[in-house]
Amino acid sequence: MKNVLVVYFSQTGQLRRVAESVCAPLAADPEIKLHWCELMPVRPYPFPWPFFRFFDQFPEAVQLVPPEIKTPDLPQGQRYDLVILAYTVWYLSPAPPITAFLKSEAGRALLKDTPVITLIACRNMWLMAQEKTKQLLATAGARLSDNIVLTDKGSALATFITTPRWMLTGKTDAFWGIFPKPGISDDEIRASSRFGHAIATALKSSQLDGRKPVLTGLQAAVADDRLIASERIGSRSFHVWGKLVRLAGPQGAPQRKLVLAIYVLFLVTMIVTVVPITMLLRALLRPLLARKLQELRNQFEQPSGSGSERMANFKP
């Protein structure tokens, strides 16, 4: 019997749906026992988010300052053949409860010398979050086997509107005839079961040991090289502003709200002025940077990669 643990934090429920689809073949296999562990912050996050409280999360998220979470309900001393770590991206970082788990003594003890597959569901930017997660997993002594990424297929412009609308109002409908529903499509979620079939096969044949990927050729992690520069610039900006905001006081402090208001104005100004210019320059320079961008894309897509040569072997 193979034991698989799914550790996750899903505020809207979308990530849970993705994880259930990926794990459906594991749950149906009599040789595999599937365990679920939902991470719960001691101070629950609101949903939909009040405007300032939404932005008040970013300094701690990007600085990887863990919130207090409830002790996970897991059997003492239980070892797992695989841990699937499912997370969403907050401000180009893993969701804070995931950070808290990875930094906790219990989390590190559970993950040490254990194969891990990360599972991400997000808007479109996940590269920097995964790099941070890789570091936290390495510190815990875990063995990263694979990475699965599902993203919103809407355009960058559309999702820039629809995702914040979802977070701040809870609305998930299409509107105005030009903006699609936010989030990952139902078809995409259903198709993610192919990963579960491949994982089950690898587990039962003892190939999943965390030392080499088992999801290659299944389009597990497709990086958009057009977003690499934006992610790097955004990550540095978040880091600097995060320090400034935290110097103003703890979350919820009145003086911190003032700094946050300044930051939001700065962010909007950057988005409507600098970002379009940067995108134009990148488009003009793209032919000259094609080789370098391909190298970076290959690097960020590891360990699973974006190849599709095995898709026919593991149909949903």
PDB file of C-alpha atoms in Angstrom:
ATOM      1  CA  MET A   1       0.000   0.000   0.000  1.00  0.00           C
ATOM      2  CA  LYS A   2       1.351   3.409  -1.024  1.00  0.00           C
ATOM      3  CA  ASN A   3       0.509   6.399   1.184  1.00  0.00           C
ATOM      4  CA  VAL A   4       0.060   9.798  -0.468  1.00  0.00           C
ATOM      5  CA  LEU A   5      -0.570  13.027   1.429  1.00  0.00           C
ATOM      6  CA  VAL A   6      -2.100  16.135  -0.161  1.00  0.00           C
ATOM      7  CA  VAL A   7      -1.274  19.336   1.739  1.00  0.00           C
ATOM      8  CA  TYR A   8      -3.166  22.387   0.518  1.00  0.00           C
ATOM      9  CA  PHE A   9      -4.685  25.770   1.257  1.00  0.00           C
ATOM     10  CA  SER A  10      -7.575  26.825  -0.976  1.00  0.00           C
ATOM     11  CA  GLN A  11      -9.431  30.015  -0.162  1.00  0.00           C
ATOM     12  CA  THR A  12     -11.862  30.076  -3.109  1.00  0.00           C
ATOM     13  CA  GLY A  13     -12.165  26.301  -3.534  1.00  0.00           C
ATOM     14  CA  GLN A  14     -10.639  26.267  -7.024  1.00  0.00           C
ATOM     15  CA  LEU A  15      -7.360  24.738  -5.918  1.00  0.00           C
ATOM     16  CA  ARG A  16      -9.213  22.016  -4.038  1.00  0.00           C
ATOM     17  CA  ARG A  17     -11.090  21.144  -7.252  1.00  0.00           C
ATOM     18  CA  VAL A  18      -7.814  20.990  -9.167  1.00  0.00           C
ATOM     19  CA  ALA A  19      -6.214  18.772  -6.524  1.00  0.00           C
ATOM     20  CA  GLU A  20      -9.243  16.457  -6.491  1.00  0.00           C
ATOM     21  CA  SER A  21      -9.058  16.070 -10.267  1.00  0.00           C
ATOM     22  CA  VAL A  22      -5.318  15.356 -10.221  1.00  0.00           C
ATOM     23  CA  CYS A  23      -5.748  12.873  -7.364  1.00  0.00           C
ATOM     24  CA  ALA A  24      -8.899  11.127  -8.670  1.00  0.00           C
ATOM     25  CA  PRO A  25      -6.903   8.218 -10.189  1.00  0.00           C
ATOM     26  CA  LEU A  26      -5.014   7.840  -6.900  1.00  0.00           C
ATOM     27  CA  ALA A  27      -8.232   7.815  -4.870  1.00  0.00           C
ATOM     28  CA  ALA A  28      -9.676   5.132  -7.152  1.00  0.00           C
ATOM     29  CA  ASP A  29      -6.642   2.849  -6.924  1.00  0.00           C
ATOM     30  CA  PRO A  30      -6.943   0.135  -4.224  1.00  0.00           C
ATOM     31  CA  GLU A  31      -3.159   0.016  -3.861  1.00  0.00           C
ATOM     32  CA  ILE A  32      -2.934   3.697  -2.897  1.00  0.00           C
ATOM     33  CA  LYS A  33      -4.241   5.350   0.270  1.00  0.00           C
ATOM     34  CA  LEU A  34      -4.876   9.063  -0.143  1.00  0.00           C
ATOM     35  CA  HIS A  35      -4.741  11.428   2.828  1.00  0.00           C
ATOM     36  CA  TRP A  36      -5.832  15.088   2.812  1.00  0.00           C
ATOM     37  CA  CYS A  37      -4.479  17.897   4.997  1.00  0.00           C
ATOM     38  CA  GLU A  38      -6.081  21.331   4.683  1.00  0.00           C
ATOM     39  CA  LEU A  39      -4.021  24.124   6.223  1.00  0.00           C
ATOM     40  CA  MET A  40      -6.065  26.565   8.297  1.00  0.00           C
ATOM     41  CA  PRO A  41      -4.798  29.977   9.466  1.00  0.00           C
ATOM     42  CA  VAL A  42      -5.589  30.764  13.099  1.00  0.00           C
ATOM     43  CA  ARG A  43      -6.947  34.096  11.936  1.00  0.00           C
ATOM     44  CA  PRO A  44      -9.141  33.193   8.937  1.00  0.00           C
ATOM     45  CA  TYR A  45      -8.788  35.234   5.768  1.00  0.00           C
ATOM     46  CA  PRO A  46     -11.951  36.982   4.564  1.00  0.00           C
ATOM     47  CA  PHE A  47     -13.468  36.273   1.194  1.00  0.00           C
ATOM     48  CA  PRO A  48     -14.284  38.404  -0.667  1.00  0.00           C
ATOM     49  CA  TRP A  49     -11.442  40.605   0.530  1.00  0.00           C
ATOM     50  CA  PRO A  50     -11.842  44.152   1.860  1.00  0.00           C
ATOM     51  CA  PHE A  51      -9.628  46.359  -0.326  1.00  0.00           C
ATOM     52  CA  PHE A  52      -6.955  47.380   2.186  1.00  0.00           C
ATOM     53  CA  ARG A  53      -6.813  44.024   3.923  1.00  0.00           C
ATOM     54  CA  PHE A  54      -6.145  42.408   0.539  1.00  0.00           C
ATOM     55  CA  PHE A  55      -3.093  44.611  -0.041  1.00  0.00           C
ATOM     56  CA  ASP A  56      -2.101  44.415   3.628  1.00  0.00           C
ATOM     57  CA  GLN A  57      -1.147  40.766   3.054  1.00  0.00           C
ATOM     58  CA  PHE A  58       1.591  41.391   0.515  1.00  0.00           C
ATOM     59  CA  PRO A  59       4.512  42.512   2.764  1.00  0.00           C
ATOM     60  CA  GLU A  60       4.471  39.344   4.863  1.00  0.00           C
ATOM     61  CA  ALA A  61       3.715  37.145   1.853  1.00  0.00           C
ATOM     62  CA  VAL A  62       6.730  38.334  -0.160  1.00  0.00           C
ATOM     63  CA  GLN A  63       9.018  38.373   2.883  1.00  0.00           C
ATOM     64  CA  LEU A  64       7.943  34.774   3.631  1.00  0.00           C
ATOM     65  CA  VAL A  65       6.852  35.728   7.143  1.00  0.00           C
ATOM     66  CA  PRO A  66       4.625  32.805   8.164  1.00  0.00           C
ATOM     67  CA  PRO A  67       1.201  33.408   9.703  1.00  0.00           C
ATOM     68  CA  GLU A  68       0.082  31.291  12.624  1.00  0.00           C
ATOM     69  CA  ILE A  69      -1.718  28.181  11.389  1.00  0.00           C
ATOM     70  CA  LYS A  70      -3.642  25.508  13.231  1.00  0.00           C
ATOM     71  CA  THR A  71      -1.650  22.354  13.908  1.00  0.00           C
ATOM     72  CA  PRO A  72      -2.264  20.007  10.974  1.00  0.00           C
ATOM     73  CA  ASP A  73      -4.302  16.953  11.922  1.00  0.00           C
ATOM     74  CA  LEU A  74      -1.802  14.279  10.922  1.00  0.00           C
ATOM     75  CA  PRO A  75      -0.848  10.974  12.556  1.00  0.00           C
ATOM     76  CA  GLN A  76       2.309  11.298  14.663  1.00  0.00           C
ATOM     77  CA  GLY A  77       5.327   9.745  12.972  1.00  0.00           C
ATOM     78  CA  GLN A  78       3.447   8.756   9.794  1.00  0.00           C
ATOM     79  CA  ARG A  79       5.684   8.598   6.731  1.00  0.00           C
ATOM     80  CA  TYR A  80       4.397   9.058   3.179  1.00  0.00           C
ATOM     81  CA  ASP A  81       5.580   7.727  -0.156  1.00  0.00           C
ATOM     82  CA  LEU A  82       4.628  11.066  -1.730  1.00  0.00           C
ATOM     83  CA  VAL A  83       3.489  14.500  -0.597  1.00  0.00           C
ATOM     84  CA  ILE A  84       1.548  16.641  -3.067  1.00  0.00           C
ATOM     85  CA  LEU A  85       1.921  20.270  -2.023  1.00  0.00           C
ATOM     86  CA  ALA A  86      -0.884  22.281  -3.627  1.00  0.00           C
ATOM     87  CA  TYR A  87      -0.752  26.067  -3.466  1.00  0.00           C
ATOM     88  CA  THR A  88      -1.912  29.305  -5.014  1.00  0.00           C
ATOM     89  CA  VAL A  89       0.305  32.308  -5.713  1.00  0.00           C
ATOM     90  CA  TRP A  90       0.057  35.439  -3.564  1.00  0.00           C
ATOM     91  CA  TYR A  91       2.117  38.395  -4.751  1.00  0.00           C
ATOM     92  CA  LEU A  92       4.579  36.172  -6.653  1.00  0.00           C
ATOM     93  CA  SER A  93       5.033  34.037  -3.529  1.00  0.00           C
ATOM     94  CA  PRO A  94       3.461  30.858  -2.166  1.00  0.00           C
ATOM     95  CA  ALA A  95       0.260  31.455  -0.192  1.00  0.00           C
ATOM     96  CA  PRO A  96       1.258  32.305   3.416  1.00  0.00           C
ATOM     97  CA  PRO A  97      -0.246  29.169   5.046  1.00  0.00           C
ATOM     98  CA  ILE A  98       1.948  27.079   2.730  1.00  0.00           C
ATOM     99  CA  THR A  99       4.982  29.109   3.814  1.00  0.00           C
ATOM    100  CA  ALA A 100       3.992  28.515   7.434  1.00  0.00           C
ATOM    101  CA  PHE A 101       3.778  24.760   6.873  1.00  0.00           C
ATOM    102  CA  LEU A 102       7.126  24.601   5.075  1.00  0.00           C
ATOM    103  CA  LYS A 103       8.818  26.579   7.842  1.00  0.00           C
ATOM    104  CA  SER A 104       7.245  24.664  10.726  1.00  0.00           C
ATOM    105  CA  GLU A 105       9.078  21.930  12.602  1.00  0.00           C
ATOM    106  CA  ALA A 106       6.245  19.501  11.912  1.00  0.00           C
ATOM    107  CA  GLY A 107       6.252  20.307   8.209  1.00  0.00           C
ATOM    108  CA  ARG A 108      10.001  19.951   7.863  1.00  0.00           C
ATOM    109  CA  ALA A 109      10.023  16.667   9.765  1.00  0.00           C
ATOM    110  CA  LEU A 110       7.270  15.281   7.551  1.00  0.00           C
ATOM    111  CA  LEU A 111       8.956  16.383   4.313  1.00  0.00           C
ATOM    112  CA  LYS A 112      12.523  15.313   5.096  1.00  0.00           C
ATOM    113  CA  ASP A 113      13.736  12.738   2.559  1.00  0.00           C
ATOM    114  CA  THR A 114      10.226  12.546   1.083  1.00  0.00           C
ATOM    115  CA  PRO A 115       9.336  12.903  -2.625  1.00  0.00           C
ATOM    116  CA  VAL A 116       7.229  16.005  -3.247  1.00  0.00           C
ATOM    117  CA  ILE A 117       5.161  17.112  -6.226  1.00  0.00           C
ATOM    118  CA  THR A 118       4.117  20.757  -6.208  1.00  0.00           C
ATOM    119  CA  LEU A 119       0.747  21.664  -7.704  1.00  0.00           C
ATOM    120  CA  ILE A 120       0.021  25.302  -8.576  1.00  0.00           C
ATOM    121  CA  ALA A 121      -3.236  26.930  -9.655  1.00  0.00           C
ATOM    122  CA  CYS A 122      -2.958  30.644 -10.362  1.00  0.00           C
ATOM    123  CA  ARG A 123      -3.627  33.540 -12.736  1.00  0.00           C
ATOM    124  CA  ASN A 124      -0.493  33.455 -14.914  1.00  0.00           C
ATOM    125  CA  MET A 125       2.652  34.301 -12.908  1.00  0.00           C
ATOM    126  CA  TRP A 126       4.137  31.427 -10.887  1.00  0.00           C
ATOM    127  CA  LEU A 127       7.877  31.350 -11.623  1.00  0.00           C
ATOM    128  CA  MET A 128       9.128  33.361  -8.633  1.00  0.00           C
ATOM    129  CA  ALA A 129       6.700  31.647  -6.263  1.00  0.00           C
ATOM    130  CA  GLN A 130       7.996  28.244  -7.318  1.00  0.00           C
ATOM    131  CA  GLU A 131      11.613  29.345  -6.915  1.00  0.00           C
ATOM    132  CA  LYS A 132      10.827  30.367  -3.325  1.00  0.00           C
ATOM    133  CA  THR A 133       8.995  27.106  -2.721  1.00  0.00           C
ATOM    134  CA  LYS A 134      11.943  25.140  -4.095  1.00  0.00           C
ATOM    135  CA  GLN A 135      14.233  26.837  -1.576  1.00  0.00           C
ATOM    136  CA  LEU A 136      11.883  26.105   1.305  1.00  0.00           C
ATOM    137  CA  LEU A 137      11.590  22.457   0.233  1.00  0.00           C
ATOM    138  CA  ALA A 138      15.363  22.154  -0.062  1.00  0.00           C
ATOM    139  CA  THR A 139      15.791  23.601   3.439  1.00  0.00           C
ATOM    140  CA  ALA A 140      13.311  21.010   4.716  1.00  0.00           C
ATOM    141  CA  GLY A 141      15.322  18.225   3.073  1.00  0.00           C
ATOM    142  CA  ALA A 142      12.485  17.257   0.723  1.00  0.00           C
ATOM    143  CA  ARG A 143      13.076  15.794  -2.734  1.00  0.00           C
ATOM    144  CA  LEU A 144      11.183  17.728  -5.422  1.00  0.00           C
ATOM    145  CA  SER A 145      10.056  15.243  -8.053  1.00  0.00           C
ATOM    146  CA  ASP A 146       7.765  17.324 -10.269  1.00  0.00           C
ATOM    147  CA  ASN A 147       5.828  20.545 -10.650  1.00  0.00           C
ATOM    148  CA  ILE A 148       2.299  20.820 -12.101  1.00  0.00           C
ATOM    149  CA  VAL A 149       0.956  24.239 -13.087  1.00  0.00           C
ATOM    150  CA  LEU A 150      -2.564  25.193 -14.171  1.00  0.00           C
ATOM    151  CA  THR A 151      -3.217  28.804 -15.114  1.00  0.00           C
ATOM    152  CA  ASP A 152      -6.061  31.031 -16.241  1.00  0.00           C
ATOM    153  CA  LYS A 153      -5.996  30.997 -20.058  1.00  0.00           C
ATOM    154  CA  GLY A 154      -7.508  34.468 -20.374  1.00  0.00           C
ATOM    155  CA  SER A 155      -5.333  37.247 -21.783  1.00  0.00           C
ATOM    156  CA  ALA A 156      -3.036  39.144 -19.418  1.00  0.00           C
ATOM    157  CA  LEU A 157      -5.185  42.251 -19.834  1.00  0.00           C
ATOM    158  CA  ALA A 158      -8.449  40.425 -19.156  1.00  0.00           C
ATOM    159  CA  THR A 159      -7.185  38.535 -16.108  1.00  0.00           C
ATOM    160  CA  PHE A 160      -5.707  41.753 -14.714  1.00  0.00           C
ATOM    161  CA  ILE A 161      -9.327  42.875 -14.369  1.00  0.00           C
ATOM    162  CA  THR A 162     -11.189  39.618 -13.708  1.00  0.00           C
ATOM    163  CA  THR A 163      -8.912  38.175 -11.007  1.00  0.00           C
ATOM    164  CA  PRO A 164      -8.942  41.232  -8.666  1.00  0.00           C
ATOM    165  CA  ARG A 165     -12.707  41.521  -9.275  1.00  0.00           C
ATOM    166  CA  TRP A 166     -13.057  37.914  -8.130  1.00  0.00           C
ATOM    167  CA  MET A 167     -10.920  38.475  -5.035  1.00  0.00           C
ATOM    168  CA  LEU A 168     -12.582  41.759  -4.008  1.00  0.00           C
ATOM    169  CA  THR A 169     -16.225  40.978  -4.857  1.00  0.00           C
ATOM    170  CA  GLY A 170     -16.459  37.188  -5.111  1.00  0.00           C
ATOM    171  CA  LYS A 171     -17.987  37.491  -8.601  1.00  0.00           C
ATOM    172  CA  THR A 172     -16.970  34.812 -11.106  1.00  0.00           C
ATOM    173  CA  ASP A 173     -19.247  35.620 -14.032  1.00  0.00           C
ATOM    174  CA  ALA A 174     -18.268  36.890 -17.467  1.00  0.00           C
ATOM    175  CA  PHE A 175     -19.262  40.516 -17.978  1.00  0.00           C
ATOM    176  CA  TRP A 176     -19.533  43.354 -20.485  1.00  0.00           C
ATOM    177  CA  GLY A 177     -19.236  40.861 -23.319  1.00  0.00           C
ATOM    178  CA  ILE A 178     -15.432  41.132 -23.336  1.00  0.00           C
ATOM    179  CA  PHE A 179     -14.274  39.822 -19.969  1.00  0.00           C
ATOM    180  CA  PRO A 180     -14.392  36.022 -19.493  1.00  0.00           C
ATOM    181  CA  LYS A 181     -15.001  34.102 -16.294  1.00  0.00           C
ATOM    182  CA  PRO A 182     -11.918  34.196 -14.059  1.00  0.00           C
ATOM    183  CA  GLY A 183      -9.971  31.141 -13.058  1.00  0.00           C
ATOM    184  CA  ILE A 184      -9.037  27.818 -14.585  1.00  0.00           C
ATOM    185  CA  SER A 185     -11.544  26.333 -17.012  1.00  0.00           C
ATOM    186  CA  ASP A 186     -13.530  23.205 -16.187  1.00  0.00           C
ATOM    187  CA  ASP A 187     -11.991  21.434 -19.191  1.00  0.00           C
ATOM    188  CA  GLU A 188      -8.496  22.242 -17.961  1.00  0.00           C
ATOM    189  CA  ILE A 189      -9.325  20.941 -14.494  1.00  0.00           C
ATOM    190  CA  ARG A 190     -10.783  17.702 -15.868  1.00  0.00           C
ATOM    191  CA  ALA A 191      -7.762  17.185 -18.117  1.00  0.00           C
ATOM    192  CA  SER A 192      -5.424  17.440 -15.111  1.00  0.00           C
ATOM    193  CA  SER A 193      -6.386  13.891 -14.103  1.00  0.00           C
ATOM    194  CA  ARG A 194      -3.719  12.730 -16.578  1.00  0.00           C
ATOM    195  CA  PHE A 195      -1.130  13.625 -13.960  1.00  0.00           C
ATOM    196  CA  GLY A 196      -2.811  11.376 -11.433  1.00  0.00           C
ATOM    197  CA  HIS A 197      -2.686   8.413 -13.809  1.00  0.00           C
ATOM    198  CA  ALA A 198       1.044   8.978 -14.379  1.00  0.00           C
ATOM    199  CA  ILE A 199       1.699   9.420 -10.656  1.00  0.00           C
ATOM    200  CA  ALA A 200      -0.152   6.189  -9.811  1.00  0.00           C
ATOM    201  CA  THR A 201       1.822   4.274 -12.420  1.00  0.00           C
ATOM    202  CA  ALA A 202       5.131   5.653 -11.137  1.00  0.00           C
ATOM    203  CA  LEU A 203       4.237   4.979  -7.503  1.00  0.00           C
ATOM    204  CA  LYS A 204       3.289   1.347  -8.052  1.00  0.00           C
ATOM    205  CA  SER A 205       6.397   0.689 -10.117  1.00  0.00           C
ATOM    206  CA  SER A 206       8.581   2.339  -7.441  1.00  0.00           C
ATOM    207  CA  GLN A 207       9.845   4.924  -9.927  1.00  0.00           C
ATOM    208  CA  LEU A 208       8.691   7.916  -7.884  1.00  0.00           C
ATOM    209  CA  ASP A 209      11.546   8.516  -5.476  1.00  0.00           C
ATOM    210  CA  GLY A 210      12.078  12.268  -5.886  1.00  0.00           C
ATOM    211  CA  ARG A 211      15.362  11.854  -7.709  1.00  0.00           C
ATOM    212  CA  LYS A 212      13.986  12.169 -11.234  1.00  0.00           C
ATOM    213  CA  PRO A 213      10.704  13.521 -12.651  1.00  0.00           C
ATOM    214  CA  VAL A 214       7.830  11.224 -13.555  1.00  0.00           C
ATOM    215  CA  LEU A 215       5.580  13.769 -15.306  1.00  0.00           C
ATOM    216  CA  THR A 216       7.769  14.687 -18.269  1.00  0.00           C
ATOM    217  CA  GLY A 217       5.977  14.830 -21.610  1.00  0.00           C
ATOM    218  CA  LEU A 218       2.617  15.748 -20.028  1.00  0.00           C
ATOM    219  CA  GLN A 219       2.794  19.545 -20.351  1.00  0.00           C
ATOM    220  CA  ALA A 220       3.079  19.781 -16.591  1.00  0.00           C
ATOM    221  CA  ALA A 221       4.753  23.192 -16.362  1.00  0.00           C
ATOM    222  CA  VAL A 222       4.560  25.590 -19.303  1.00  0.00           C
ATOM    223  CA  ALA A 223       6.428  28.838 -18.609  1.00  0.00           C
ATOM    224  CA  ASP A 224       5.556  32.009 -20.530  1.00  0.00           C
ATOM    225  CA  ASP A 225       8.903  33.620 -21.351  1.00  0.00           C
ATOM    226  CA  ARG A 226       7.118  36.938 -22.015  1.00  0.00           C
ATOM    227  CA  LEU A 227       6.475  37.191 -18.279  1.00  0.00           C
ATOM    228  CA  ILE A 228       9.942  36.339 -16.957  1.00  0.00           C
ATOM    229  CA  ALA A 229      11.191  39.945 -16.865  1.00  0.00           C
ATOM    230  CA  SER A 230       7.908  41.173 -15.376  1.00  0.00           C
ATOM    231  CA  GLU A 231       8.085  38.574 -12.624  1.00  0.00           C
ATOM    232  CA  ARG A 232      11.660  39.484 -11.745  1.00  0.00           C
ATOM    233  CA  ILE A 233      10.933  43.220 -11.689  1.00  0.00           C
ATOM    234  CA  GLY A 234       7.708  42.692  -9.746  1.00  0.00           C
ATOM    235  CA  SER A 235       9.390  40.432  -7.213  1.00  0.00           C
ATOM    236  CA  ARG A 236      12.103  43.009  -6.498  1.00  0.00           C
ATOM    237  CA  SER A 237       9.510  45.782  -6.216  1.00  0.00           C
ATOM    238  CA  PHE A 238       7.363  43.749  -3.829  1.00  0.00           C
ATOM    239  CA  HIS A 239      10.412  42.960  -1.715  1.00  0.00           C
ATOM    240  CA  VAL A 240      11.466  46.619  -1.340  1.00  0.00           C
ATOM    241  CA  TRP A 241       7.958  47.946  -0.747  1.00  0.00           C
ATOM    242  CA  GLY A 242       7.206  45.058   1.589  1.00  0.00           C
ATOM    243  CA  LYS A 243      10.059  46.150   3.849  1.00  0.00           C
ATOM    244  CA  LEU A 244       8.845  49.768   3.804  1.00  0.00           C
ATOM    245  CA  VAL A 245       5.268  48.806   4.649  1.00  0.00           C
ATOM    246  CA  ARG A 246       6.345  46.539   7.506  1.00  0.00           C
ATOM    247  CA  LEU A 247       8.429  49.368   8.977  1.00  0.00           C
ATOM    248  CA  ALA A 248       5.190  51.371   9.240  1.00  0.00           C
ATOM    249  CA  GLY A 249       3.708  48.882  11.678  1.00  0.00           C
ATOM    250  CA  PRO A 250       1.896  45.531  11.950  1.00  0.00           C
ATOM    251  CA  GLN A 251      -1.015  44.458   9.778  1.00  0.00           C
ATOM    252  CA  GLY A 252      -4.044  46.647  10.338  1.00  0.00           C
ATOM    253  CA  ALA A 253      -2.121  49.588  11.836  1.00  0.00           C
ATOM    254  CA  PRO A 254      -3.488  53.009  10.700  1.00  0.00           C
ATOM    255  CA  GLN A 255      -0.050  54.329   9.698  1.00  0.00           C
ATOM    256  CA  ARG A 256       0.526  51.190   7.635  1.00  0.00           C
ATOM    257  CA  LYS A 257      -2.657  51.898   5.661  1.00  0.00           C
ATOM    258  CA  LEU A 258      -1.195  55.256   4.640  1.00  0.00           C
ATOM    259  CA  VAL A 259       1.945  53.622   3.252  1.00  0.00           C
ATOM    260  CA  LEU A 260      -0.193  51.005   1.539  1.00  0.00           C
ATOM    261  CA  ALA A 261      -2.268  53.732  -0.113  1.00  0.00           C
ATOM    262  CA  ILE A 262       0.934  55.294  -1.460  1.00  0.00           C
ATOM    263  CA  TYR A 263       2.062  51.898  -2.691  1.00  0.00           C
ATOM    264  CA  VAL A 264      -1.242  51.223  -4.482  1.00  0.00           C
ATOM    265  CA  LEU A 265      -0.959  54.583  -6.267  1.00  0.00           C
ATOM    266  CA  PHE A 266       2.634  53.730  -7.219  1.00  0.00           C
ATOM    267  CA  LEU A 267       1.554  50.296  -8.467  1.00  0.00           C
ATOM    268  CA  VAL A 268      -1.265  51.684 -10.616  1.00  0.00           C
ATOM    269  CA  THR A 269       1.067  54.344 -12.062  1.00  0.00           C
ATOM    270  CA  MET A 270       3.646  51.687 -12.940  1.00  0.00           C
ATOM    271  CA  ILE A 271       1.025  49.483 -14.580  1.00  0.00           C
ATOM    272  CA  VAL A 272      -0.391  52.224 -16.824  1.00  0.00           C
ATOM    273  CA  THR A 273       2.965  53.794 -17.758  1.00  0.00           C
ATOM    274  CA  VAL A 274       6.084  51.686 -17.271  1.00  0.00           C
ATOM    275  CA  VAL A 275       4.597  48.250 -17.970  1.00  0.00           C
ATOM    276  CA  PRO A 276       3.347  49.059 -21.522  1.00  0.00           C
ATOM    277  CA  ILE A 277       6.702  50.633 -22.405  1.00  0.00           C
ATOM    278  CA  THR A 278       8.557  47.626 -21.005  1.00  0.00           C
ATOM    279  CA  MET A 279       6.338  45.236 -22.958  1.00  0.00           C
ATOM    280  CA  LEU A 280       6.992  47.156 -26.171  1.00  0.00           C
ATOM    281  CA  LEU A 281      10.749  47.111 -25.611  1.00  0.00           C
ATOM    282  CA  ARG A 282      10.698  43.377 -24.872  1.00  0.00           C
ATOM    283  CA  ALA A 283       8.730  42.728 -28.068  1.00  0.00           C
ATOM    284  CA  LEU A 284      11.280  44.700 -30.105  1.00  0.00           C
ATOM    285  CA  LEU A 285      14.234  42.944 -28.471  1.00  0.00           C
ATOM    286  CA  ARG A 286      12.676  39.488 -28.472  1.00  0.00           C
ATOM    287  CA  PRO A 287      14.456  38.261 -31.653  1.00  0.00           C
ATOM    288  CA  LEU A 288      17.812  39.225 -30.130  1.00  0.00           C
ATOM    289  CA  LEU A 289      17.013  37.551 -26.804  1.00  0.00           C
ATOM    290  CA  ALA A 290      15.327  34.436 -28.152  1.00  0.00           C
ATOM    291  CA  ARG A 291      18.125  32.048 -27.152  1.00  0.00           C
ATOM    292  CA  LYS A 292      18.488  33.478 -23.663  1.00  0.00           C
ATOM    293  CA  LEU A 293      14.727  33.422 -23.116  1.00  0.00           C
ATOM    294  CA  GLN A 294      14.537  29.795 -24.208  1.00  0.00           C
ATOM    295  CA  GLU A 295      17.286  28.901 -21.717  1.00  0.00           C
ATOM    296  CA  LEU A 296      15.427  30.675 -18.929  1.00  0.00           C
ATOM    297  CA  ARG A 297      12.167  29.032 -19.896  1.00  0.00           C
ATOM    298  CA  ASN A 298      13.773  25.587 -19.791  1.00  0.00           C
ATOM    299  CA  GLN A 299      15.262  26.409 -16.402  1.00  0.00           C
ATOM    300  CA  PHE A 300      11.984  27.527 -14.833  1.00  0.00           C
ATOM    301  CA  GLU A 301      10.041  24.587 -16.280  1.00  0.00           C
ATOM    302  CA  GLN A 302      12.207  22.040 -14.496  1.00  0.00           C
ATOM    303  CA  PRO A 303      11.898  19.366 -13.321  1.00  0.00           C
ATOM    304  CA  SER A 304       8.812  18.271 -15.263  1.00  0.00           C
ATOM    305  CA  GLY A 305       9.092  20.441 -18.373  1.00  0.00           C
ATOM    306  CA  SER A 306       6.514  21.438 -20.967  1.00  0.00           C
ATOM    307  CA  GLY A 307       6.920  18.619 -23.481  1.00  0.00           C
ATOM    308  CA  SER A 308       3.827  16.785 -24.736  1.00  0.00           C
ATOM    309  CA  GLU A 309       5.263  13.533 -26.103  1.00  0.00           C
ATOM    310  CA  ARG A 310       3.530  11.311 -23.492  1.00  0.00           C
ATOM    311  CA  MET A 311       0.100  12.950 -23.570  1.00  0.00           C
ATOM    312  CA  ALA A 312      -1.490  10.096 -25.527  1.00  0.00           C
ATOM    313  CA  ASN A 313      -0.337   7.572 -22.874  1.00  0.00           C
ATOM    314  CA  PHE A 314      -2.227   9.216 -20.026  1.00  0.00           C
ATOM    315  CA  LYS A 315      -5.520  10.493 -21.321  1.00  0.00           C
ATOM    316  CA  PRO A 316      -8.006  11.865 -18.748  1.00  0.00           C
TER     317      PRO A 316
END
